[in-house]
mmCIF file of C-alpha atoms in Angstrom:
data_model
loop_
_atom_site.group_PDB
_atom_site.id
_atom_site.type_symbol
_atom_site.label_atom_id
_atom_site.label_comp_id
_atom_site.label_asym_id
_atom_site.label_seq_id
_atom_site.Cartn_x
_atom_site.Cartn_y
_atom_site.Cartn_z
ATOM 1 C CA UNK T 661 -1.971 22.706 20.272
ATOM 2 C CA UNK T 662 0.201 22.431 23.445
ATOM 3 C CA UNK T 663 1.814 19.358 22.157
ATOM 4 C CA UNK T 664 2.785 21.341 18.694
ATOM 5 C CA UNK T 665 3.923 24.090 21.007
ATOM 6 C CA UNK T 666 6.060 22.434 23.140
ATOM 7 C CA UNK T 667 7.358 20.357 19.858
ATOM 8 C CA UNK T 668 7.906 23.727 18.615
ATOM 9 C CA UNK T 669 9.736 25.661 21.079
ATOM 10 C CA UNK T 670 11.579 22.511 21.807
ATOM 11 C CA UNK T 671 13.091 22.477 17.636
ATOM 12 C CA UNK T 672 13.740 26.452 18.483
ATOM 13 C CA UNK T 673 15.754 26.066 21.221
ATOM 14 C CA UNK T 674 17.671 22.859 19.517
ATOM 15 C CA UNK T 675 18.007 25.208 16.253
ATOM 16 C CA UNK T 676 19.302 28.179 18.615
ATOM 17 C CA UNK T 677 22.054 25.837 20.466
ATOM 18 C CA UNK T 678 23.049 24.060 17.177
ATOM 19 C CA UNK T 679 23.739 27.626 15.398
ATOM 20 C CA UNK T 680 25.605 29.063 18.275
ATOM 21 C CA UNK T 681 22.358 31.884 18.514
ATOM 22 C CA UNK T 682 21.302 31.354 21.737
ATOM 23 C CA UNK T 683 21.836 34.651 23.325
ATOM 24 C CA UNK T 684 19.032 36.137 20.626
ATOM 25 C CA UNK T 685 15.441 36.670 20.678
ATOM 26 C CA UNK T 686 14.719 35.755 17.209
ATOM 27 C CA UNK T 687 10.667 36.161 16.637
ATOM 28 C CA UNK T 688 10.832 35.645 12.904
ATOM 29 C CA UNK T 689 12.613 32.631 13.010
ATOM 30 C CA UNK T 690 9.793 31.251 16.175
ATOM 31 C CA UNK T 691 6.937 32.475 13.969
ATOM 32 C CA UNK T 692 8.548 30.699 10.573
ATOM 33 C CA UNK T 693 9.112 27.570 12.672
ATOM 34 C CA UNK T 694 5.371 27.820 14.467
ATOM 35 C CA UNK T 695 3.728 28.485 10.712
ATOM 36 C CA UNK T 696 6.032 25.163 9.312
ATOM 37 C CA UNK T 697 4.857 22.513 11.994
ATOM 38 C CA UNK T 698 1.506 23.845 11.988
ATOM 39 C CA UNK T 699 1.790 23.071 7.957
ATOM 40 C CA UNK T 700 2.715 19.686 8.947
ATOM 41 C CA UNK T 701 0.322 19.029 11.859
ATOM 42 C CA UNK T 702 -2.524 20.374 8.624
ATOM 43 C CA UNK T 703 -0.551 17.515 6.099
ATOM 44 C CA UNK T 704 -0.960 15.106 8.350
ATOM 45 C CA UNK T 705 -4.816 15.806 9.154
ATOM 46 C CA UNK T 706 -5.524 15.514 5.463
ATOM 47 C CA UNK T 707 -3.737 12.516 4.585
ATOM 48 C CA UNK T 708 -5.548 10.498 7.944
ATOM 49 C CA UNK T 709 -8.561 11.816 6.154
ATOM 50 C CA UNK T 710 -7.897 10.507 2.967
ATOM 51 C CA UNK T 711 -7.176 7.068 4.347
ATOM 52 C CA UNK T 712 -10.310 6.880 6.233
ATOM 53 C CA UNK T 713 -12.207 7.529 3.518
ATOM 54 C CA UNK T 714 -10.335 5.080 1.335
ATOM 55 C CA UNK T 715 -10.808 2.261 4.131
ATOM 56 C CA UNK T 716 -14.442 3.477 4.428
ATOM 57 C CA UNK T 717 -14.991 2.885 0.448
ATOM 58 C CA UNK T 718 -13.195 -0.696 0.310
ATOM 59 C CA UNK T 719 -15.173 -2.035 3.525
ATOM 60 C CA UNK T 720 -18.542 -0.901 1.902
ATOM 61 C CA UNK T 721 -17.387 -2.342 -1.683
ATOM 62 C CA UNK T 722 -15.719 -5.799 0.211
ATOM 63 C CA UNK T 723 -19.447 -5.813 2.256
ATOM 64 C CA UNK T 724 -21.472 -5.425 -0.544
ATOM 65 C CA UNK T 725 -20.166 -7.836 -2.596
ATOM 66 C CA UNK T 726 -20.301 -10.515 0.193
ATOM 67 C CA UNK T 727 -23.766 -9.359 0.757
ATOM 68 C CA UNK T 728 -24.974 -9.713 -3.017
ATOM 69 C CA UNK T 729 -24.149 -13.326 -3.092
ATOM 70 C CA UNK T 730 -25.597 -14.078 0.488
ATOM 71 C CA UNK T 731 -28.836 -12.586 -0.654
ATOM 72 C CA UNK T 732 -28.741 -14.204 -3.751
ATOM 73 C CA UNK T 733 -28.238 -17.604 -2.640
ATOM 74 C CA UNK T 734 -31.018 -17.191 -0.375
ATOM 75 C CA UNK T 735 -33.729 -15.818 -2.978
ATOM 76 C CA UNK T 736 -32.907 -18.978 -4.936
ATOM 77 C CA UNK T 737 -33.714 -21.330 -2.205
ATOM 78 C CA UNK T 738 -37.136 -19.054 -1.616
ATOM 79 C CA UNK T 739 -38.327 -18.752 -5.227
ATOM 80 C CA UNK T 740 -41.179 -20.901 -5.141
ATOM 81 C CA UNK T 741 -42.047 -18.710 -1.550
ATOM 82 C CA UNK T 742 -41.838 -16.159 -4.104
ATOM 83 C CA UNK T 743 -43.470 -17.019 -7.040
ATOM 84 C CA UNK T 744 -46.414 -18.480 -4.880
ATOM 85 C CA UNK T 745 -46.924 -15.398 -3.551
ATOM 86 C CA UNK T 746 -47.302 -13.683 -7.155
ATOM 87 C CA UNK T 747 -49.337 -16.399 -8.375
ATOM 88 C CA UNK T 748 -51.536 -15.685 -5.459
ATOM 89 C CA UNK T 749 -52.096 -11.897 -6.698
ATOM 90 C CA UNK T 750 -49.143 -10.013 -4.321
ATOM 91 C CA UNK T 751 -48.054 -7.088 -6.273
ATOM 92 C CA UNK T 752 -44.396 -6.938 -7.390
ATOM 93 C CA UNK T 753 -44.291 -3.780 -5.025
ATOM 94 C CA UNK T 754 -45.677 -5.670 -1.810
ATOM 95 C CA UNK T 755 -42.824 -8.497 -2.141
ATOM 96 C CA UNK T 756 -39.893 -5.583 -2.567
ATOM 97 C CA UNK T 757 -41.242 -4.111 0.400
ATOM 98 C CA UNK T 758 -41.407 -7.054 2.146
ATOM 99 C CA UNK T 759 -37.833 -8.280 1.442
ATOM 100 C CA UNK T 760 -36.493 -4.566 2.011
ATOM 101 C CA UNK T 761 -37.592 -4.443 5.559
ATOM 102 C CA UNK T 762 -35.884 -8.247 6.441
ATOM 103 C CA UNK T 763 -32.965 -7.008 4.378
ATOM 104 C CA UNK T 764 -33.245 -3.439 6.318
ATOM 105 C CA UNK T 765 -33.379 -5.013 9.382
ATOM 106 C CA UNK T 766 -30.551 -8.018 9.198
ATOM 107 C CA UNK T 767 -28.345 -5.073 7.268
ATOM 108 C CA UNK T 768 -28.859 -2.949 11.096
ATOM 109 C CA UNK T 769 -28.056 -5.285 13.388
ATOM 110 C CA UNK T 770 -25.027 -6.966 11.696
ATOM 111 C CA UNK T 771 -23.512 -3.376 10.608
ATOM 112 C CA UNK T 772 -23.611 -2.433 14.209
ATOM 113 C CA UNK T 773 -22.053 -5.382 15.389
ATOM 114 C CA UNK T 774 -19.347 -5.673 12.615
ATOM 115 C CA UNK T 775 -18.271 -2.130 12.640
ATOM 116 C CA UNK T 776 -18.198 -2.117 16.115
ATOM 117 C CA UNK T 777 -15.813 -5.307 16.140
ATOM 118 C CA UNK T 778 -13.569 -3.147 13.430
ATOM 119 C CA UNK T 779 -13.444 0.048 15.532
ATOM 120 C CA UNK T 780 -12.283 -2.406 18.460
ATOM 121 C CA UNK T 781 -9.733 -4.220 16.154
ATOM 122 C CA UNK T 782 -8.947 -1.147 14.285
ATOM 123 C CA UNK T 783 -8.223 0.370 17.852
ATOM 124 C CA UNK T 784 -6.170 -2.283 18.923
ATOM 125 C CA UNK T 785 -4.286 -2.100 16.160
ATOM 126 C CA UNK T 786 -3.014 1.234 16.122
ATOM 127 C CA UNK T 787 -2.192 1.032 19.960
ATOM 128 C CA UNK T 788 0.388 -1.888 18.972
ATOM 129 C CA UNK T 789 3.306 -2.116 17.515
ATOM 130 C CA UNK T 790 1.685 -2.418 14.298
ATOM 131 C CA UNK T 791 0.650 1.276 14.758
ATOM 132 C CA UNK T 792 3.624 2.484 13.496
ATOM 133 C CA UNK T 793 3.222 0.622 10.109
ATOM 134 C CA UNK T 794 -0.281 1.264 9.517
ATOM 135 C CA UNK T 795 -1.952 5.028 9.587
ATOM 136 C CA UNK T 796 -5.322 3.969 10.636
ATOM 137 C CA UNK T 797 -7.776 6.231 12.580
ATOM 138 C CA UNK T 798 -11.366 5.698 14.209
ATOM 139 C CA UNK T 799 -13.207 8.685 13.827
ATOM 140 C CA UNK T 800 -16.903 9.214 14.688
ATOM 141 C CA UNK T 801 -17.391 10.310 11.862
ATOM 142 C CA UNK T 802 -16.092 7.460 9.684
ATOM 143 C CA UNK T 803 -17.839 5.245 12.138
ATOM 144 C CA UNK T 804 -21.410 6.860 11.138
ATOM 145 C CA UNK T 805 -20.662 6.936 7.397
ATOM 146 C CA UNK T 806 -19.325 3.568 7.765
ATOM 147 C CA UNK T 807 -22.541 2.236 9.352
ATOM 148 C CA UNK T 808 -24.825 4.834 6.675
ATOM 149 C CA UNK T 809 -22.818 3.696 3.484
ATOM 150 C CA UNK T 810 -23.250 -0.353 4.655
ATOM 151 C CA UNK T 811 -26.834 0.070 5.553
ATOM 152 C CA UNK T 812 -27.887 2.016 2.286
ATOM 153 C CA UNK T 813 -25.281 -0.241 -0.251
ATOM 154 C CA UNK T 814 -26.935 -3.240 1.419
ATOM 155 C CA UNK T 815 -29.951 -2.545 0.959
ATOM 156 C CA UNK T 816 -29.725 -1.772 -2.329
ATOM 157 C CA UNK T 817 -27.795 -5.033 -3.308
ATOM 158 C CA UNK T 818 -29.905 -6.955 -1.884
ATOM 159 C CA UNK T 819 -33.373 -5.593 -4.025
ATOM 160 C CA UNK T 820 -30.893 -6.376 -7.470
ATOM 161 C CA UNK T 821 -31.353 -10.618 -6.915
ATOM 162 C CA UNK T 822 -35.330 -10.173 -6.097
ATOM 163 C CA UNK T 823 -35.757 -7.187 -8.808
ATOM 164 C CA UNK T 824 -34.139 -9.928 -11.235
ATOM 165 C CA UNK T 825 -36.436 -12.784 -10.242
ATOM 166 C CA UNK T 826 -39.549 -10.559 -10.299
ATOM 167 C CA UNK T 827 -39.371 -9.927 -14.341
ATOM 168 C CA UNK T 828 -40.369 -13.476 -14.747
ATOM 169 C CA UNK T 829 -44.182 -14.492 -14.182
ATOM 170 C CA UNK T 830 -44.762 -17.165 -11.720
ATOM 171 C CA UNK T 831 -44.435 -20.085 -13.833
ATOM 172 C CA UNK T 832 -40.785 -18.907 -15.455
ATOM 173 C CA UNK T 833 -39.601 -18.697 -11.563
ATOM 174 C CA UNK T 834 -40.918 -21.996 -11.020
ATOM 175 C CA UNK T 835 -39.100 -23.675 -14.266
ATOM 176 C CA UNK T 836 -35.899 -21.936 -13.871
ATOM 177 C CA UNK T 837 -33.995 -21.534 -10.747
ATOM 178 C CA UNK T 838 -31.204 -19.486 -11.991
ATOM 179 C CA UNK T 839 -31.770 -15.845 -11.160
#
């Protein structure tokens, strides 16, 4: 708040020169002036907030997208892993698992590193001149929901290619590589 003070008492002493009032003690007019930045400092807040959570939404939408193809290229060059593995007697539930852990742990590590790299860019960003065109913020918390959202949307996206693939029995996977 010293920043919003100083800004404050600064625009009362400018508003008590430019009227000609500067002889008077005027509390009203400090308090109505303290009460109408702090509106704007609470304005301002809110709309950094709302564009953090709208970047937060279209990285997690852009990501999971990218990863649902990704996955699903790769589960068609593995689908006579897979269907070898169900003709051998693994249950449905055993091959999920399996793929959810390699898709839980590749989802980890590359989150970390690629929201890491967009805090950094993000950062540098909004340091430059670039700052002044752009309202963009790195918050811990968007970082952690950022990371949370990725890892669970991931995740998730990535079990829709195999859960598709598993309806068929062994020999359908075999005959038609198409998921």
């Amino acid at each position: 708040y010293k920043s919003l003070e100083k800004d404050i008492v600064e625009s009362f002493d400018y508003y008590l020169y430019d009227t000609g009032r500067n002889n008077l003690n005027n509390e009203d007019l400090y308090t109505n002036l303290w009460e109408s930045k702090l509106e704007d400092l609470k304005n301002a807040q809110t709309a950094g907030l709302s564009t953090s959570i709208t970047q937060i939404v279209i990285s997690i939408a852009i990501s999971g997208l990218i990863f649902y193809f990704l996955v699903r290229s790769s589960i068609t060059g593995r689908v006579k892993e897979i269907s070898i593995l169900r003709s051998l007697g693994v249950h449905k539930i055993e091959v999920v698992g399996s793929y959810s852990l390699e898709y839980a742990v590749l989802t980890a590590v590359t989150s970390w590193i690629g929201v890491l790299m967009g805090a950094v860019i993000t950062n540098s960003i909004s340091s430059s001149f670039l700052g002044g065109f752009f309202t963009i913020r790195v918050t811990p918390l968007s970082f952690v929901v950022t990371i949370v959202g990725i890892f669970i949307t991931n995740v998730l996206i990535a079990l829709i290619p195999l859960m598709l693939l598993l309806r068929k029995t062994p020999a359908q996977m075999l005959t038609n590589y198409d998921i």
